[in-house]
XYZ file of C-alpha atoms in Angstrom:
576
model
C 0.000 0.000 0.000
C 2.818 2.365 0.896
C 4.603 1.536 -2.345
C 1.430 2.258 -4.319
C 1.028 5.621 -2.583
C 4.625 6.541 -3.345
C 4.130 5.672 -7.014
C 1.022 7.851 -7.099
C 2.961 10.780 -5.610
C 5.841 10.238 -8.022
C 3.437 10.172 -10.958
C 1.829 13.402 -9.772
C 5.218 15.093 -9.444
C 6.280 13.929 -12.920
C 2.984 15.116 -14.402
C 3.327 18.511 -12.732
C 6.948 18.976 -13.862
C 6.897 17.495 -17.368
C 3.305 18.367 -18.147
C 3.745 21.872 -16.815
C 6.815 22.558 -18.915
C 5.337 20.811 -21.965
C 2.115 22.833 -21.901
C 4.114 25.984 -21.204
C 6.235 25.259 -24.279
C 3.049 24.849 -26.338
C 1.770 28.149 -24.935
C 5.001 29.855 -26.013
C 4.337 28.696 -29.575
C 0.562 29.295 -29.502
C 1.098 33.049 -29.524
C 2.154 32.729 -33.176
C -1.429 31.813 -34.098
C -2.707 35.252 -33.134
C -3.202 37.846 -35.907
C -0.186 40.045 -35.278
C 3.524 40.197 -36.074
C 5.566 37.073 -35.464
C 7.725 38.795 -32.851
C 4.610 39.910 -30.959
C 3.447 36.310 -30.849
C 6.854 35.143 -29.667
C 6.982 37.657 -26.792
C 3.337 37.106 -25.802
C 3.775 33.338 -25.806
C 6.877 33.588 -23.631
C 5.066 35.870 -21.152
C 2.151 33.436 -20.904
C 4.238 30.274 -20.671
C 5.374 30.726 -17.054
C 1.814 31.371 -15.876
C 0.733 28.189 -17.668
C 3.522 26.133 -16.086
C 2.580 27.373 -12.615
C -1.141 26.779 -13.139
C -0.579 23.236 -14.415
C 1.700 22.310 -11.500
C -0.806 23.543 -8.902
C -3.745 22.117 -10.842
C -2.243 18.626 -10.933
C -2.065 18.549 -7.139
C -5.432 20.262 -6.667
C -7.249 17.807 -8.991
C -9.714 15.274 -7.566
C -10.603 17.440 -4.616
C -13.216 14.888 -3.547
C -10.588 12.192 -2.976
C -9.725 11.056 0.547
C -8.122 13.857 2.523
C -9.350 16.588 0.194
C -7.291 19.075 -1.762
C -5.395 20.824 1.054
C -2.997 18.039 2.081
C -1.757 17.531 -1.466
C -1.402 21.248 -2.194
C 0.275 21.718 1.194
C 2.782 19.028 0.198
C 3.403 20.850 -3.082
C 3.812 24.182 -1.272
C 6.244 22.681 1.236
C 8.448 20.825 -1.224
C 8.422 23.400 -4.015
C 9.497 25.976 -1.454
C 12.097 23.719 0.150
C 13.767 22.645 -3.104
C 14.188 26.264 -4.148
C 14.684 27.802 -0.712
C 18.468 28.017 -0.385
C 18.872 29.499 -3.856
C 15.876 31.800 -3.332
C 17.204 33.056 -0.012
C 20.500 34.017 -1.666
C 18.673 35.546 -4.650
C 16.304 37.602 -2.481
C 19.133 38.824 -0.223
C 21.541 39.825 -2.990
C 18.686 41.131 -5.156
C 17.573 43.383 -2.295
C 21.100 44.754 -1.990
C 21.167 45.213 -5.776
C 18.452 47.878 -5.485
C 21.373 50.015 -4.255
C 24.067 48.696 -6.565
C 25.073 52.153 -7.867
C 25.219 53.535 -4.340
C 27.178 50.507 -3.090
C 29.725 50.944 -5.863
C 30.097 54.643 -5.029
C 30.602 53.785 -1.330
C 33.212 51.158 -2.233
C 35.246 53.760 -4.155
C 35.810 56.137 -1.273
C 38.674 58.036 -2.962
C 36.284 59.495 -5.515
C 34.602 62.698 -4.332
C 30.792 62.793 -4.144
C 29.304 63.015 -7.602
C 27.021 65.872 -8.577
C 23.363 64.867 -8.948
C 22.410 67.703 -11.303
C 24.680 67.589 -14.332
C 24.584 69.053 -17.821
C 24.811 65.651 -19.492
C 24.924 67.212 -22.968
C 28.135 69.118 -22.245
C 29.472 66.131 -20.299
C 29.046 63.840 -23.322
C 31.243 66.167 -25.413
C 33.972 66.197 -22.759
C 33.999 62.419 -22.531
C 34.002 62.049 -26.326
C 36.998 64.383 -26.574
C 38.872 62.194 -24.115
C 37.939 58.966 -25.906
C 39.249 60.320 -29.210
C 42.769 60.280 -27.788
C 42.412 57.483 -25.193
C 40.854 54.877 -27.487
C 42.235 55.419 -31.019
C 40.993 52.861 -33.494
C 37.932 51.936 -31.432
C 34.923 51.057 -33.577
C 32.323 51.580 -30.856
C 31.894 53.899 -27.899
C 29.170 53.611 -25.293
C 28.909 56.497 -22.833
C 26.641 55.863 -19.838
C 25.499 59.256 -18.586
C 24.548 60.050 -14.968
C 20.944 60.365 -13.859
C 19.125 60.495 -10.538
C 20.290 56.933 -9.728
C 23.503 56.439 -11.719
C 26.012 58.745 -10.063
C 29.137 58.087 -12.114
C 29.425 58.351 -15.918
C 31.311 55.434 -17.446
C 32.587 55.067 -21.014
C 33.173 51.704 -22.712
C 34.955 51.140 -26.008
C 35.829 48.218 -28.246
C 37.712 47.675 -31.466
C 40.503 45.686 -33.125
C 42.959 46.813 -30.435
C 40.733 45.492 -27.637
C 38.156 46.829 -25.212
C 38.289 49.067 -22.183
C 36.301 51.242 -19.820
C 36.880 54.386 -17.807
C 34.921 56.265 -15.148
C 34.678 60.079 -15.181
C 33.851 62.884 -12.787
C 30.253 63.869 -13.423
C 30.957 67.587 -12.908
C 34.213 68.016 -14.856
C 34.234 65.152 -17.353
C 37.803 64.289 -16.364
C 38.876 60.661 -15.837
C 38.362 59.577 -12.266
C 40.922 57.513 -10.326
C 39.549 55.148 -7.684
C 40.243 51.698 -6.332
C 39.138 48.770 -8.465
C 36.131 47.035 -6.912
C 33.401 44.605 -7.800
C 31.035 47.030 -6.056
C 27.299 46.543 -6.037
C 27.592 44.878 -9.446
C 28.667 41.672 -7.665
C 25.377 41.414 -5.762
C 23.420 42.330 -8.899
C 25.020 39.625 -11.042
C 24.986 37.047 -8.266
C 21.220 37.381 -7.829
C 20.471 36.100 -11.324
C 23.490 33.994 -12.350
C 25.315 33.091 -9.104
C 29.120 32.882 -9.147
C 31.997 30.441 -9.633
C 29.963 28.426 -12.154
C 29.317 29.082 -15.867
C 26.775 31.880 -16.042
C 24.404 29.834 -18.251
C 24.175 27.171 -15.523
C 23.702 29.821 -12.882
C 20.827 31.360 -14.806
C 19.170 27.973 -15.213
C 19.510 27.235 -11.498
C 17.996 30.602 -10.589
C 15.276 30.176 -13.230
C 14.212 26.760 -11.917
C 14.225 28.098 -8.361
C 12.103 31.076 -9.466
C 9.539 28.833 -11.168
C 9.335 26.698 -8.019
C 8.860 29.917 -6.046
C 5.868 30.854 -8.218
C 4.389 27.406 -7.606
C 5.013 27.760 -3.859
C 3.348 31.194 -3.746
C 0.248 30.162 -5.686
C -0.126 26.908 -3.747
C 0.374 28.862 -0.514
C -2.614 31.048 -1.387
C -4.682 27.916 -2.080
C -3.600 26.294 1.214
C -4.388 29.241 3.478
C -8.042 29.411 4.466
C -7.503 32.566 6.515
C -4.888 34.275 4.399
C -5.395 37.866 5.516
C -6.595 37.037 9.021
C -3.298 35.223 9.608
C -1.434 38.403 8.714
C -2.748 40.076 11.861
C -1.951 37.087 14.082
C 1.406 36.803 15.790
C 1.995 34.778 18.941
C 5.406 35.550 20.400
C 7.336 33.010 22.437
C 5.388 30.047 21.046
C 8.254 28.264 19.298
C 7.212 26.772 15.975
C 3.848 28.552 16.161
C 5.664 31.897 16.265
C 7.793 30.967 13.239
C 4.615 30.028 11.353
C 2.943 33.321 12.266
C 6.052 35.217 11.115
C 6.126 33.238 7.866
C 2.450 34.036 7.225
C 2.893 37.736 7.961
C 5.969 38.006 5.730
C 4.125 36.185 2.938
C 0.759 37.953 2.855
C 1.270 41.729 2.747
C 4.286 41.735 0.359
C 2.766 38.947 -1.798
C 2.060 41.184 -4.853
C 5.644 42.470 -4.754
C 7.097 38.979 -4.332
C 4.986 37.607 -7.166
C 5.979 40.514 -9.419
C 9.675 40.261 -8.626
C 9.827 36.493 -9.222
C 7.676 36.500 -12.364
C 9.476 39.501 -13.872
C 12.835 37.882 -13.118
C 11.708 34.824 -15.078
C 10.478 36.713 -18.129
C 13.560 38.948 -18.317
C 15.563 35.790 -19.110
C 12.529 34.056 -20.558
C 13.951 33.465 -24.026
C 16.658 31.301 -22.456
C 14.119 29.166 -20.585
C 11.342 29.195 -23.216
C 12.939 29.556 -26.664
C 10.317 27.496 -28.507
C 8.264 30.345 -29.942
C 11.377 32.036 -31.331
C 12.621 28.688 -32.709
C 9.313 28.197 -34.524
C 9.091 31.755 -35.864
C 12.623 32.486 -37.069
C 15.343 30.586 -38.914
C 18.866 30.468 -37.566
C 20.369 31.812 -34.374
C 21.307 35.126 -35.950
C 17.790 35.827 -37.226
C 16.241 34.917 -33.869
C 18.597 37.140 -31.933
C 18.149 40.039 -34.348
C 14.350 39.809 -34.200
C 14.243 39.733 -30.403
C 16.863 42.473 -30.046
C 15.041 44.746 -32.490
C 11.974 44.588 -30.247
C 13.588 44.683 -26.818
C 17.029 46.353 -27.032
C 18.024 49.872 -28.056
C 20.358 48.914 -30.888
C 21.045 49.834 -34.487
C 23.149 48.016 -37.101
C 26.710 49.311 -36.990
C 27.258 48.967 -40.720
C 30.706 49.048 -42.278
C 33.212 51.893 -41.918
C 33.926 53.936 -45.031
C 37.664 54.121 -44.385
C 37.507 57.876 -44.879
C 38.393 59.963 -41.831
C 35.917 62.640 -40.777
C 35.532 64.624 -37.547
C 32.786 63.480 -35.223
C 29.907 65.919 -34.833
C 29.475 67.507 -31.418
C 27.371 65.247 -29.224
C 25.875 68.006 -27.055
C 23.364 69.282 -29.667
C 22.239 65.704 -30.332
C 21.718 65.029 -26.640
C 19.781 68.293 -26.275
C 17.454 67.286 -29.109
C 16.730 64.099 -27.201
C 16.255 66.043 -23.954
C 13.665 68.224 -25.653
C 11.629 65.044 -26.224
C 12.343 63.079 -23.032
C 13.302 65.613 -20.365
C 16.613 66.779 -18.924
C 17.128 63.542 -16.954
C 15.787 61.292 -19.685
C 19.062 60.201 -21.333
C 20.542 56.813 -20.530
C 23.563 56.606 -22.839
C 25.134 57.710 -26.094
C 26.485 55.050 -28.467
C 28.837 55.975 -31.310
C 29.592 53.517 -34.117
C 32.773 54.123 -36.161
C 33.773 57.389 -34.451
C 35.864 59.754 -36.597
C 34.821 57.927 -39.782
C 32.602 59.316 -42.535
C 30.148 56.436 -41.890
C 29.786 57.226 -38.180
C 26.386 57.321 -36.591
C 25.231 58.143 -33.072
C 22.472 56.589 -30.974
C 21.014 58.558 -28.094
C 19.085 56.133 -25.870
C 16.298 57.058 -23.503
C 16.647 56.197 -19.802
C 14.170 55.245 -17.057
C 13.466 58.765 -15.744
C 9.807 59.721 -15.901
C 8.485 56.335 -17.009
C 7.914 52.904 -15.510
C 9.143 50.904 -18.460
C 12.392 49.653 -19.911
C 11.164 49.415 -23.508
C 13.726 50.626 -25.996
C 13.476 54.160 -27.328
C 16.272 55.943 -29.194
C 17.258 58.472 -31.852
C 19.810 57.812 -34.613
C 21.954 60.692 -35.915
C 24.517 61.021 -38.671
C 27.859 61.046 -36.893
C 29.459 63.701 -39.103
C 26.620 66.126 -39.871
C 24.503 65.607 -36.759
C 21.364 65.207 -38.886
C 18.558 63.124 -37.378
C 18.281 59.958 -39.453
C 15.688 57.923 -37.611
C 13.759 57.557 -34.399
C 12.749 54.251 -32.926
C 9.303 52.959 -33.773
C 6.851 51.977 -31.019
C 7.185 48.379 -29.923
C 4.295 45.928 -29.894
C 2.033 45.547 -26.865
C 3.734 42.332 -25.631
C 7.181 43.958 -25.754
C 5.757 46.992 -23.928
C 4.505 44.693 -21.151
C 7.913 43.011 -21.016
C 9.593 46.427 -20.778
C 7.325 47.390 -17.898
C 8.110 44.183 -16.021
C 11.828 44.757 -16.623
C 11.570 48.273 -15.175
C 9.603 47.074 -12.146
C 12.172 44.375 -11.450
C 15.159 46.725 -11.608
C 13.414 49.615 -9.871
C 15.718 52.210 -11.434
C 12.792 54.590 -11.952
C 12.161 54.740 -8.191
C 12.688 57.847 -6.086
C 14.564 57.419 -2.761
C 11.395 56.585 -0.791
C 10.142 53.994 -3.265
C 13.665 52.613 -3.580
C 13.775 52.094 0.198
C 10.340 50.433 0.118
C 11.522 48.008 -2.570
C 14.595 47.222 -0.465
C 12.502 46.510 2.639
C 10.055 44.347 0.666
C 13.006 42.432 -0.745
C 14.275 41.823 2.779
C 10.773 40.659 3.715
C 11.021 38.094 0.898
C 14.388 36.994 2.269
C 12.870 36.552 5.728
C 9.855 34.737 4.277
C 12.140 32.105 2.734
C 14.265 31.893 5.889
C 11.270 31.332 8.184
C 9.980 28.671 5.800
C 13.280 26.805 6.096
C 13.174 27.003 9.900
C 9.570 25.727 9.907
C 10.474 22.691 7.838
C 13.258 21.577 10.172
C 11.318 22.450 13.337
C 8.466 20.176 12.236
C 10.796 17.206 11.719
C 13.126 17.311 14.697
C 16.910 17.527 14.918
C 17.878 14.070 13.605
C 18.385 12.461 10.210
C 18.067 14.417 6.981
C 16.264 17.245 8.767
C 19.300 17.680 11.009
C 21.606 18.051 7.997
C 19.166 20.482 6.370
C 19.034 22.419 9.634
C 22.797 22.875 9.668
C 22.811 24.097 6.057
C 19.971 26.434 6.992
C 22.198 28.010 9.626
C 25.012 28.500 7.114
C 22.732 29.982 4.463
C 20.296 32.050 6.524
C 22.749 33.440 9.086
C 25.926 33.028 7.031
C 24.953 35.074 3.978
C 24.544 38.428 5.792
C 27.851 37.713 7.554
C 29.558 37.022 4.205
C 28.132 40.248 2.758
C 29.549 42.202 5.692
C 32.937 40.519 5.157
C 32.809 41.610 1.501
C 32.399 45.240 2.579
C 35.169 44.896 5.169
C 37.489 43.502 2.488
C 36.800 46.568 0.362
C 38.101 48.816 3.139
C 41.024 46.639 4.297
C 42.565 45.335 1.064
C 45.371 47.526 -0.390
C 43.915 49.955 -2.941
C 46.325 48.910 -5.695
C 46.201 45.151 -5.081
C 46.257 43.225 -8.399
C 42.927 41.531 -9.194
C 41.419 43.425 -6.306
C 37.713 42.954 -7.277
C 38.187 39.184 -7.317
C 39.912 39.357 -3.920
C 36.831 41.093 -2.473
C 34.614 38.361 -3.878
C 36.873 35.645 -2.473
C 36.557 37.267 0.960
C 32.777 36.944 0.609
C 32.958 33.237 -0.191
C 35.648 32.553 2.406
C 33.424 34.043 5.124
C 30.447 32.048 3.843
C 32.527 28.828 3.857
C 33.608 29.602 7.423
C 29.947 29.987 8.392
C 29.247 26.571 6.883
C 32.126 25.062 8.890
C 30.750 26.591 12.102
C 27.279 25.250 11.297
C 28.687 21.762 10.751
C 30.867 21.745 13.886
C 28.420 23.268 16.386
C 24.886 22.359 17.282
C 22.348 24.709 15.639
C 21.360 26.023 19.078
C 24.913 27.359 19.454
C 25.641 28.155 15.780
C 22.577 30.376 15.243
C 23.404 33.005 17.901
C 27.123 32.886 17.097
C 26.715 33.598 13.375
C 23.942 36.156 13.867
C 26.102 37.870 16.487
C 29.243 37.964 14.342
C 27.229 39.325 11.404
C 25.746 42.024 13.663
C 29.210 42.905 14.969
C 30.717 43.203 11.472
C 27.878 45.363 10.158
C 27.653 47.464 13.319
C 31.386 48.190 13.261
C 31.432 49.061 9.565
C 30.676 52.782 10.132
C 33.635 52.891 12.544
C 35.872 51.141 10.017
C 34.746 53.614 7.375
C 35.601 56.530 9.684
C 39.077 55.108 10.311
C 39.918 54.336 6.674
C 38.287 57.170 4.712
C 37.876 60.933 5.076
C 34.068 60.537 4.960
C 32.842 59.474 8.441
C 29.163 59.620 9.335
C 29.275 63.026 11.049
C 31.009 64.616 8.079
C 28.665 62.943 5.594
C 25.618 64.219 7.467
C 27.047 67.742 7.638
C 27.929 67.850 3.929
C 24.790 66.122 2.657
C 26.730 63.101 1.383
C 23.654 60.885 1.062
C 25.497 57.775 -0.161
C 27.954 57.523 2.736
C 25.510 58.672 5.410
C 22.848 56.309 4.125
C 25.282 53.407 4.030
C 26.422 53.941 7.618
C 22.853 54.235 8.887
C 21.671 51.209 6.891
C 24.519 49.090 8.289
C 23.596 50.170 11.812
C 19.936 49.268 11.231
C 20.802 45.851 9.784
C 23.199 45.245 12.681
C 20.368 45.919 15.146
C 18.176 43.429 13.301
C 20.843 40.725 13.307
C 21.626 41.473 16.941
C 17.962 40.959 17.835
C 18.036 37.617 16.020
C 21.174 36.606 17.939
C 19.539 37.560 21.237
C 16.410 35.558 20.484
C 18.425 32.568 19.295
C 20.512 32.405 22.485
C 17.512 31.938 24.799
C 17.577 28.577 26.562
C 15.127 26.017 25.254
C 13.230 26.014 28.486
C 12.143 29.613 27.896
C 10.569 28.838 24.545
C 7.062 27.471 24.715
C 6.318 25.116 21.858
C 3.015 25.649 20.169
C 0.588 22.834 19.365
C 1.601 20.521 16.555
C -1.128 21.545 14.170
C -1.059 21.183 10.371
C 1.593 23.302 8.687
C -0.596 25.711 6.756
C 2.294 27.875 5.678
C 5.209 25.465 5.900
């Protein structure tokens, strides 16, 4: 009988996984049957495919509701195991993704030698100054890309490529002069880690994160089905009740931020959706080059470079071109300027619109003749599916957000991190300390408490490593992983009851002492930053202090003797 039940569960899991992906693949192709352009069908099918996969997976377990035990036990099982299988990856993704909301600010903080960047800049004049420098610094380059500052991007950066190789250089936003600062991985490390991990090929990392994200969607939808009192549970918290308290915390962290969590996971999937669901594009277009060109033309601000003429010609001033674009999109509306074949008679210039003033990432650009400055073309409106995709992309990145909304996104991201962490604790608490649950519990300690500690070690490494150390960005990253590995060793050597408070406490100590370390190693301590209005450094010091208080509270709670914790009744795990 037990063997028969296991086979039935295995069959249900296989049907949910294979059937879900199979029907999602069909949905990605079905968009081609609609009466619109092929690329619109491809994008629409990809957008729909992940919703189909999630619905099929939950539907398989919710089917036959009249069977013995009803629908809730099976959907609860799905919720528990879909969440558990993805939980460690999701915890890391939510944590680093939350930090990535401040990736520009983190990078600015990690380059303390550079003076504070001006927030109101004449980007038109700045583009001419940077172009003048690139003419001498990157001779022979066939492409320039100048990222201009806006309300979120503080530092202009120029990239170039050509037969002689590629390079990049940061500039002062006020003067347009090259800026010298320590090499650092900055906030870009957290940003890239949250969607492709590290130390493995990036394609594998993206697949791992994608599978975890799809399981997260299944866990969220099944969690809504499981909870009979979804919103009532949000207002219920029983402190000091052991597992009951963890369940109440998990429910509270799941309910109110649920729309944000659903949006952030779904949008993360569709941003890389053509990697996970390529079937519509495979059916609509021939050859890899044609597929990539069709998708890029609808989603990326790009223009064919063409061939150089071989005839030298001075590059037109970029400032008038940028001002034409500003007249259409606003003074802060420029993202970057791209120059193909600079100083050649066949040069052309793309001015690309940025996120300011709009909640979308859909491509919009102007193309100018690079020698005369004449407007050659403006981008055409994208189809409705690509517009939806652009909106989801913008919501996921949050670069349009003002400081208040940016902080709200950060806090909601941390709530998602805590939601996953409490779910992990619930799973082990319901199964006791022995066997597989004991091993999972030790890994939980290393992941949940070790990741904030590793992030603090990464920031400490930025301040303590010599500024001119070779391969310095990689050394910062290795400090992150070394601290995380040390947390895993502590979790394996000590009982969880001792490892939890130790790792939380060390993480709190490292973050709490970071403002002091910053004051000792840079000329921008908290009191000076507050007096001068240096929002990046003051905000970083205050944020570290707030996070340290949170971790310290967790360490204090975790160190309480078992006898002081009252275990709640062993009722069904509605939110496990």
